[in-house]
Coordinates of C-alpha atoms and ligand atoms in Angstrom, one line a residue:
M1 CA 119.2 126.4 165.5
N2 CA 119.7 122.6 165.0
Q3 CA 120.5 121.8 161.4
R4 CA 117.6 120.3 159.4
T5 CA 118.1 116.6 158.8
F6 CA 116.9 114.7 155.5
F7 CA 116.3 111.1 154.6
V8 CA 116.3 110.0 151.1
K9 CA 114.5 106.5 150.1
T10 CA 115.3 105.6 146.4
F11 CA 113.2 103.2 144.2
G12 CA 113.9 102.1 140.8
C13 CA 116.9 102.0 138.6
Q14 CA 120.5 103.2 139.1
M15 CA 119.6 106.5 137.4
N16 CA 117.5 107.1 140.4
E17 CA 120.1 106.1 142.7
R18 CA 122.5 108.7 141.1
D19 CA 120.0 111.3 141.2
S20 CA 119.5 110.6 145.0
E21 CA 123.2 111.1 145.4
I22 CA 123.0 114.5 143.7
M23 CA 120.1 115.6 145.8
S24 CA 121.9 114.6 148.9
Q25 CA 125.1 116.4 148.1
T26 CA 123.0 119.6 146.9
L27 CA 121.2 119.5 150.4
S28 CA 124.4 119.1 152.2
M29 CA 125.6 122.3 150.4
H30 CA 122.3 123.9 151.8
G31 CA 123.4 123.0 155.3
Y32 CA 121.1 119.9 155.7
V33 CA 122.5 116.8 157.5
E34 CA 121.6 113.2 156.8
G35 CA 119.5 111.6 159.4
M36 CA 119.1 107.9 160.0
V37 CA 115.4 107.5 160.7
M38 CA 112.8 108.5 158.2
E39 CA 110.0 109.2 160.5
Q40 CA 112.2 111.6 162.6
A41 CA 113.7 113.4 159.6
D42 CA 112.7 117.1 158.9
L43 CA 112.8 116.5 155.3
V44 CA 111.7 113.1 153.7
I45 CA 112.5 112.6 150.1
L46 CA 111.0 109.7 148.1
N47 CA 112.7 109.2 144.8
T48 CA 110.2 107.3 142.8
C49 CA 109.9 104.7 139.9
S50 CA 106.9 104.0 137.7
I51 CA 108.1 101.5 135.4
R52 CA 105.5 98.9 136.4
A53 CA 102.3 99.4 138.6
K54 CA 103.9 97.7 141.8
A55 CA 106.6 100.1 141.8
E56 CA 104.1 103.1 142.0
Q57 CA 101.9 101.3 144.4
K58 CA 105.1 101.0 146.9
V59 CA 105.5 104.6 146.7
M60 CA 101.8 105.4 147.5
S61 CA 101.7 103.0 150.5
L62 CA 104.7 104.6 151.8
L63 CA 103.3 108.1 151.2
G64 CA 100.1 107.0 153.3
M65 CA 102.4 105.9 156.0
L66 CA 104.1 109.1 155.9
R67 CA 100.9 111.1 156.5
K68 CA 100.8 109.7 160.1
A69 CA 104.4 110.4 160.6
K70 CA 103.9 114.0 159.6
A71 CA 100.9 114.2 161.9
S72 CA 103.1 113.7 164.9
N73 CA 106.2 115.5 163.5
K74 CA 104.7 118.8 162.6
G75 CA 108.0 120.5 161.0
M76 CA 108.2 117.6 158.5
Q77 CA 108.5 118.3 154.9
I78 CA 107.7 115.6 152.4
C79 CA 109.1 115.7 148.9
V80 CA 108.3 113.4 146.0
A81 CA 111.0 113.2 143.2
G82 CA 111.6 110.9 140.2
C83 CA 109.4 109.4 137.7
V84 CA 106.1 109.1 139.6
A85 CA 106.5 112.8 140.5
Q86 CA 107.3 113.6 136.8
Q87 CA 104.2 111.7 135.4
E88 CA 101.6 112.1 137.9
G89 CA 102.3 115.8 139.2
E90 CA 99.1 117.3 140.1
K91 CA 97.2 114.1 140.3
L92 CA 99.8 113.0 143.0
L93 CA 99.1 115.9 145.1
E94 CA 95.3 115.4 144.9
R95 CA 95.9 111.9 146.4
M96 CA 98.4 112.8 148.9
P97 CA 97.8 116.6 150.0
H98 CA 100.3 116.2 152.7
V99 CA 103.3 116.1 150.2
D100 CA 105.1 119.6 150.4
L101 CA 107.1 119.5 147.1
I102 CA 106.7 117.4 143.9
I103 CA 110.0 117.7 141.8
G104 CA 110.5 116.4 138.4
T105 CA 113.5 114.6 136.9
Q106 CA 115.1 117.7 135.5
N107 CA 114.9 119.6 138.3
I108 CA 116.7 117.6 140.9
Y109 CA 119.8 120.1 140.7
R110 CA 117.4 122.9 142.0
I111 CA 116.1 121.0 145.0
G112 CA 117.4 123.5 147.5
E113 CA 115.5 126.6 146.1
C114 CA 112.5 124.5 145.5
L115 CA 112.4 123.5 149.1
E116 CA 112.8 126.8 150.2
Y117 CA 110.0 128.0 148.3
A118 CA 107.8 124.9 149.3
R119 CA 108.1 125.9 152.9
K120 CA 106.1 129.0 152.3
N121 CA 103.9 127.4 149.6
P122 CA 103.5 123.8 150.5
G123 CA 102.1 121.7 147.7
F124 CA 104.6 123.3 145.0
I125 CA 104.9 121.4 142.0
A126 CA 108.1 121.7 139.9
I127 CA 107.9 119.3 136.9
D128 CA 108.6 121.3 133.7
L129 CA 110.4 119.0 131.1
Q130 CA 112.5 120.8 128.5
D131 CA 113.1 119.4 125.2
N132 CA 116.7 120.9 124.9
Y133 CA 117.7 120.4 128.4
D134 CA 121.2 121.1 129.1
I135 CA 122.6 118.8 132.0
P136 CA 124.1 121.1 134.6
R137 CA 127.7 120.6 135.3
F138 CA 127.8 119.1 138.8
M139 CA 130.8 117.7 140.5
P140 CA 130.8 115.0 143.2
D141 CA 132.3 115.6 146.7
S142 CA 136.0 115.7 146.1
D143 CA 136.7 114.1 149.5
L144 CA 134.6 111.0 149.0
S145 CA 137.1 108.5 151.0
A146 CA 137.1 110.7 154.0
N147 CA 133.3 110.5 154.1
K148 CA 132.6 107.0 153.3
P149 CA 135.8 104.9 153.7
A150 CA 134.1 101.9 152.0
E151 CA 133.1 103.4 148.8
F152 CA 135.1 102.1 145.8
R153 CA 132.8 102.0 142.9
K154 CA 130.3 104.6 141.5
F155 CA 127.7 105.1 138.8
V156 CA 128.2 108.1 136.6
T157 CA 125.2 109.3 134.6
I158 CA 126.3 110.2 130.8
M159 CA 122.7 110.9 129.5
Q160 CA 119.4 111.6 130.4
G161 CA 115.9 110.6 128.8
C162 CA 115.1 108.4 126.0
N163 CA 113.7 108.9 122.4
N164 CA 112.8 105.2 121.6
Y165 CA 109.2 104.8 122.8
C166 CA 109.2 101.2 123.2
S167 CA 105.2 100.8 123.3
Y168 CA 105.1 99.7 127.0
C169 CA 107.5 102.0 128.4
V170 CA 107.1 105.2 130.7
V171 CA 110.7 106.4 130.6
P172 CA 110.3 108.7 127.6
Y173 CA 107.6 110.5 129.3
T174 CA 109.1 110.5 132.8
R175 CA 112.6 111.3 131.7
G176 CA 112.1 113.4 128.7
R177 CA 113.8 113.8 125.4
E178 CA 117.5 111.9 125.1
V179 CA 120.3 114.3 125.9
S180 CA 123.9 113.5 126.5
R181 CA 126.3 115.1 129.0
K182 CA 129.3 116.8 127.7
V183 CA 132.5 114.6 127.5
S184 CA 134.5 116.9 129.5
D185 CA 132.1 116.8 132.5
I186 CA 132.0 113.1 132.4
I187 CA 135.8 112.9 132.4
D188 CA 136.3 115.5 135.1
E189 CA 133.7 113.8 137.5
I190 CA 135.5 110.5 137.0
K191 CA 138.8 112.1 137.8
V192 CA 137.4 113.5 141.1
L193 CA 135.9 110.1 141.9
I194 CA 139.2 108.2 141.4
E195 CA 141.1 110.9 143.5
G196 CA 138.5 110.1 146.2
G197 CA 139.4 106.2 146.1
I198 CA 136.9 105.1 143.5
R199 CA 138.2 102.1 141.4
E200 CA 135.2 101.2 139.4
I201 CA 133.0 103.3 137.2
T202 CA 129.5 102.2 135.8
L203 CA 128.4 104.5 133.0
L204 CA 124.6 105.1 133.0
G205 CA 122.1 105.9 130.4
Q206 CA 118.7 104.4 129.2
N207 CA 120.3 103.5 125.9
V208 CA 124.1 104.2 125.9
N209 CA 124.5 103.2 122.3
S210 CA 123.0 106.5 121.2
Y211 CA 125.4 108.7 123.4
G212 CA 126.4 111.9 121.6
K213 CA 123.7 111.6 118.7
T214 CA 121.1 114.1 119.8
N215 CA 123.3 117.1 121.0
I216 CA 126.9 118.5 120.8
V217 CA 129.1 116.8 123.4
T218 CA 132.5 118.1 122.6
D219 CA 134.2 121.6 123.0
N220 CA 135.3 121.4 119.4
G221 CA 132.0 120.3 117.9
L222 CA 133.3 117.2 116.5
P223 CA 131.1 113.9 117.2
C224 CA 132.1 111.6 120.0
S225 CA 130.5 108.1 120.0
F226 CA 129.6 106.0 123.0
A227 CA 132.7 103.8 122.0
D228 CA 134.8 106.8 121.8
L229 CA 133.9 107.9 125.2
L230 CA 134.7 104.4 126.4
H231 CA 138.2 104.7 125.2
L232 CA 138.6 108.1 126.6
V233 CA 137.3 106.9 130.2
A234 CA 139.5 103.8 130.0
E235 CA 142.7 106.2 129.4
I236 CA 142.2 107.8 132.8
P237 CA 144.8 106.6 135.1
G238 CA 143.7 104.7 138.3
L239 CA 140.7 103.0 137.0
S240 CA 140.5 99.2 137.7
R241 CA 137.3 98.5 136.3
L242 CA 134.7 100.0 133.7
R243 CA 131.2 98.9 133.1
F244 CA 127.9 100.4 131.4
T245 CA 124.2 100.0 131.2
T246 CA 121.9 99.9 129.4
S247 CA 122.1 99.1 125.7
N248 CA 119.3 98.7 123.4
P249 CA 120.2 96.1 120.8
K250 CA 118.7 97.9 117.9
D251 CA 121.7 100.2 117.4
L252 CA 124.4 98.3 118.9
S253 CA 127.3 99.2 116.7
D254 CA 130.2 97.1 115.8
Q255 CA 132.6 99.8 117.2
L256 CA 131.0 99.5 120.4
M257 CA 131.2 95.7 120.4
R258 CA 135.0 95.9 119.5
C259 CA 135.5 97.8 122.8
F260 CA 135.1 94.6 124.6
R261 CA 138.2 93.3 122.5
D262 CA 140.3 96.4 122.9
I263 CA 139.7 97.8 126.2
P264 CA 141.0 95.5 128.8
I265 CA 139.4 97.3 132.1
L266 CA 136.0 97.0 130.3
C267 CA 134.5 94.3 132.2
P268 CA 133.3 91.2 130.3
Q269 CA 129.8 91.6 131.3
F270 CA 127.0 93.0 129.1
H271 CA 123.5 93.7 130.0
L272 CA 121.6 93.4 126.6
P273 CA 117.8 93.5 127.2
V274 CA 115.9 91.4 124.6
Q275 CA 112.5 91.8 126.1
A276 CA 111.0 88.9 124.0
G277 CA 111.8 85.9 121.8
S278 CA 109.2 86.5 119.2
D279 CA 109.5 88.7 116.0
A280 CA 105.7 89.6 116.3
V281 CA 106.0 90.7 119.8
L282 CA 109.1 92.6 119.3
K283 CA 107.5 94.4 116.6
R284 CA 104.4 95.5 118.5
M285 CA 107.0 96.6 121.5
N286 CA 108.6 98.7 118.9
R287 CA 111.9 97.3 119.6
K288 CA 113.2 97.5 115.9
Y289 CA 115.4 94.3 115.9
S290 CA 114.5 90.7 115.1
V291 CA 115.3 87.7 117.2
Q292 CA 117.7 86.7 114.5
Q293 CA 119.6 90.0 114.6
Y294 CA 119.9 89.8 118.1
L295 CA 121.4 86.3 117.9
E296 CA 124.0 87.7 115.7
L297 CA 124.8 90.4 118.0
V298 CA 125.3 87.6 120.7
D299 CA 127.6 85.6 118.3
T300 CA 129.8 88.7 117.5
L301 CA 130.1 89.8 121.1
R302 CA 131.4 86.3 121.9
S303 CA 133.8 86.3 119.2
Y304 CA 135.3 89.6 120.3
R305 CA 135.4 88.4 124.0
P306 CA 134.7 84.8 124.6
E307 CA 134.4 85.1 128.3
I308 CA 131.7 87.7 128.2
A309 CA 128.8 87.2 130.6
L310 CA 125.4 88.2 129.3
S311 CA 122.3 89.2 131.0
T312 CA 118.9 90.3 129.8
D313 CA 115.5 91.8 130.5
I314 CA 112.4 89.8 129.7
I315 CA 108.7 91.0 129.7
V316 CA 106.2 88.1 129.5
G317 CA 102.5 88.3 128.7
F318 CA 102.9 91.5 126.6
P319 CA 99.4 92.1 124.9
G320 CA 98.8 89.6 122.3
E321 CA 101.6 87.2 123.3
T322 CA 100.5 83.7 122.4
E323 CA 101.9 80.4 123.7
E324 CA 104.0 80.1 120.6
D325 CA 105.4 83.5 121.1
F326 CA 106.3 82.6 124.6
Q327 CA 107.8 79.5 123.5
G328 CA 110.2 81.7 121.3
T329 CA 111.3 83.5 124.5
M330 CA 112.1 80.1 126.2
D331 CA 113.9 78.9 123.0
L332 CA 115.9 82.4 123.0
L333 CA 116.9 81.4 126.7
E334 CA 118.2 78.1 125.5
Q335 CA 120.2 79.7 122.8
V336 CA 122.0 82.4 124.5
R337 CA 122.0 80.7 128.0
Y338 CA 122.3 83.9 129.9
H339 CA 124.2 84.1 133.0
G340 CA 121.3 86.0 134.6
S341 CA 118.1 87.8 133.7
F342 CA 115.6 90.1 135.0
S343 CA 112.0 89.0 134.1
F344 CA 108.7 90.8 134.7
K345 CA 104.9 90.4 134.1
Y346 CA 103.9 93.1 131.6
S347 CA 102.3 95.9 133.4
D348 CA 99.9 98.5 131.7
R349 CA 101.2 102.0 132.2
P350 CA 99.3 105.2 131.8
G351 CA 100.1 107.2 128.6
T352 CA 102.0 104.2 126.7
R353 CA 100.6 103.0 123.6
S354 CA 100.5 99.2 124.6
A355 CA 98.1 100.2 127.5
D356 CA 95.6 100.6 124.6
F357 CA 96.2 97.4 122.8
D358 CA 93.8 94.6 122.7
D359 CA 94.3 91.0 123.6
K360 CA 95.7 91.5 127.1
V361 CA 97.0 88.3 128.6
P362 CA 95.3 87.3 131.7
E363 CA 97.0 87.6 135.1
D364 CA 97.2 83.8 135.7
V365 CA 98.9 83.1 132.3
K366 CA 101.5 85.9 132.9
T367 CA 102.2 84.4 136.2
R368 CA 102.6 80.8 134.9
R369 CA 104.9 82.1 132.1
L370 CA 107.0 84.1 134.6
I371 CA 107.4 81.2 136.8
E372 CA 108.3 78.9 133.8
F373 CA 110.9 81.3 132.5
Q374 CA 112.5 82.1 135.8
A375 CA 112.8 78.4 136.8
R376 CA 114.6 77.5 133.6
Q377 CA 116.9 80.8 134.0
D378 CA 117.7 79.7 137.5
E379 CA 118.9 76.2 136.2
I380 CA 120.8 77.8 133.5
S381 CA 122.4 80.4 135.9
L382 CA 123.7 77.4 138.2
E383 CA 125.0 75.4 135.0
R384 CA 126.8 78.5 134.1
N385 CA 128.1 79.3 137.5
R386 CA 129.4 75.6 137.5
E387 CA 131.6 76.4 134.3
Y388 CA 133.7 78.4 136.8
L389 CA 134.6 75.6 139.0
G390 CA 138.3 75.0 139.4
S391 CA 139.2 78.4 137.6
T392 CA 141.1 81.4 138.9
K393 CA 139.2 84.8 139.1
E394 CA 139.9 88.2 140.0
I395 CA 137.6 89.6 142.6
M396 CA 136.9 93.3 143.7
V397 CA 136.3 93.2 147.3
E398 CA 133.1 94.7 148.5
S399 CA 132.7 93.9 152.0
I400 CA 134.6 92.1 154.7
N401 CA 133.5 90.7 158.2
S402 CA 135.0 88.5 160.6
D403 CA 135.0 85.2 158.8
S404 CA 134.3 86.1 155.1
I405 CA 135.0 88.5 152.3
K406 CA 132.4 89.2 149.6
G407 CA 133.7 90.4 146.2
R408 CA 132.7 90.4 142.6
T409 CA 134.3 89.1 139.4
T410 CA 134.6 91.0 136.3
T411 CA 131.7 89.1 134.9
N412 CA 129.6 90.5 137.7
H413 CA 129.4 87.2 139.7
I414 CA 129.4 87.4 143.7
V415 CA 132.4 85.4 145.2
H416 CA 132.4 84.6 149.1
V417 CA 135.8 83.9 150.3
D418 CA 136.9 82.5 153.6
S419 CA 138.9 85.4 155.3
S420 CA 140.6 83.5 158.1
G421 CA 144.3 84.3 158.3
L422 CA 144.0 87.2 155.8
G423 CA 144.9 89.8 158.2
D424 CA 143.1 93.2 158.5
N425 CA 144.9 94.9 155.6
I426 CA 142.3 94.0 152.9
R427 CA 139.9 96.9 152.1
P428 CA 137.0 97.4 149.8
G429 CA 137.9 98.1 146.1
D430 CA 141.0 95.8 146.6
L431 CA 141.6 93.1 144.0
L432 CA 142.4 89.5 145.0
M433 CA 142.7 86.4 142.9
T434 CA 140.5 83.5 144.0
E435 CA 140.2 79.8 142.9
I436 CA 136.5 78.9 142.7
Y437 CA 135.6 75.6 144.4
H438 CA 131.8 76.0 144.8
A439 CA 129.1 77.2 142.6
G440 CA 125.6 78.1 143.9
Q441 CA 122.7 79.5 141.9
H442 CA 123.4 83.3 142.8
S443 CA 127.1 83.2 144.1
L444 CA 130.3 81.3 143.9
K445 CA 132.6 80.4 146.8
G446 CA 136.5 80.8 146.3
K447 CA 139.9 80.5 148.3
I448 CA 142.7 82.9 148.0
N449 CA 145.6 81.7 145.6
S450 CA 148.7 82.1 147.5
Ligands
SAH1 N1 116.4 101.6 128.9 C1 116.3 100.2 129.3 C2 115.3 99.7 130.1 C3 114.7 100.4 131.4 S1 113.4 99.9 132.2 C4 116.4 99.4 127.9 O1 115.8 99.7 127.1 O2 117.1 98.3 128.0 C5 113.9 98.2 132.8 C6 113.0 97.2 132.3 O3 111.8 97.2 132.7 C7 113.0 97.1 130.7 O4 114.1 96.6 130.1 C8 111.9 96.0 130.7 O5 112.2 94.8 130.7 C9 111.0 96.3 132.0 N2 109.8 97.2 131.7 C10 109.6 98.3 131.2 N3 108.3 98.9 131.1 C11 107.7 97.7 131.5 C12 106.2 97.4 131.7 N4 105.3 98.2 131.2 N5 105.7 96.3 132.2 C13 106.7 95.3 132.4 N6 108.1 95.5 132.5 C14 108.5 96.6 131.9
SF4_2 FE1 112.0 102.4 127.8 FE2 112.7 101.5 125.3 FE3 113.9 103.7 126.2 FE4 114.6 101.4 127.3 S1 114.8 102.0 125.1 S2 114.1 103.3 128.5 S3 112.7 100.2 127.4 S4 111.5 103.4 125.8
F3S3 FE1 112.0 103.5 137.3 FE2 112.4 105.9 136.2 FE3 114.3 104.4 136.4 S1 110.6 104.6 135.8 S2 113.5 102.4 136.2 S3 113.1 105.1 138.0 S4 113.9 105.7 134.9

């Protein structure tokens, strides 16, 4: 009998990307092989995101399309995983009765058995969410480099869930209570990855600052903070670069900020979502810091690592946001001068507190504010990028084609380098020194320093 093929489509954040890898590896262990065309696969998994209404709409329209694909490919199984699956469960099945399996965020490790069950019982829903969830020990394929020669960097999830309940956010409902993975599981996973050729690791959590706070993560029961974990990971031989995301400013410790001074392989890049530049809005968002406190963190970070490149997330048009509040966000942008940012129009999400707030901001006002913010951010990004002109930067090679190499600086800037005359001995993951001679809004150009 032919092996069953699967196709995974991932939406949303890096957490979902990592979860998709875990599901893919689990399916391979159950005898599935990865297919190239979604409509022809025996099993289609949509790993979904519900952070904003648009993200969820994308999933719904793809599911509508798959209804037709399934009609002409009778053996096809459709599985919905991730945050929409977790939050919508039964309701999703009512709208999309052709779905075979709805699997929640804590059940991905059990996908093999859930699929098996769903083959006899289509429409199976596995979305239980435990409070004291024990993240299973799961090690990546030890022979990564043989499978995918171009792989050189990986995400490693260090915690699940979130306890912060920012008033606009679905994550605490879709990912459950915050739990941290065991230190030894994390270290062992990274060692396997390094043996497989990985050179850069990004540690993932919804709020890495609170790593190790809600459950015991060491074998001896002693505490281990996120900063402690960074030191332990940095000591593993063979790693060139270390990054992490994301960090809620409300409990960013001095110990963690000092890591940027004390750990050379910790890249000088920090994503520190501020969300808004108005204390009144931050309060209604339940973010638990003030604009002033945030700015002090920025100053401290820059004193520890002057070249640190900061980025952020912004929500415009949060319920009740006045023109003056929005001006506060624009002022904050001028003060911090972020290298880059992700900005979004506020979106009502079911079950969140802000969905019930009065004073919703009209769509056209949200659009205007978003355009204004993004236009200024683009200018600042270009100005920031120009500061690199003439400097020499180390890049890690990401891809190589006949005339150019694409790489990334430690500050997370893309650099394109002319590859003529460089020979064929350059591989993804290699480090090169380049001199920056051109700065665009979204990338830099460099030449090799010989
Ligand atoms: N854990 C991360 C955020 C993950 S969600 C943190 O706290 O930093 C990524 C971003 O999506 C958030 O930072 C926020 O800017 C945005 N976001 C979350 N919920 C949103 C909503 N309801 N409407 C618009 N943007 C939202
Ligand atoms: Fe959402 Fe806030 Fe948790 Fe981030 S910290 S995931 S924004 S609730
Ligand atoms: Fe989306 Fe869930 Fe990530 S809502 S942003 S996939 S945690």
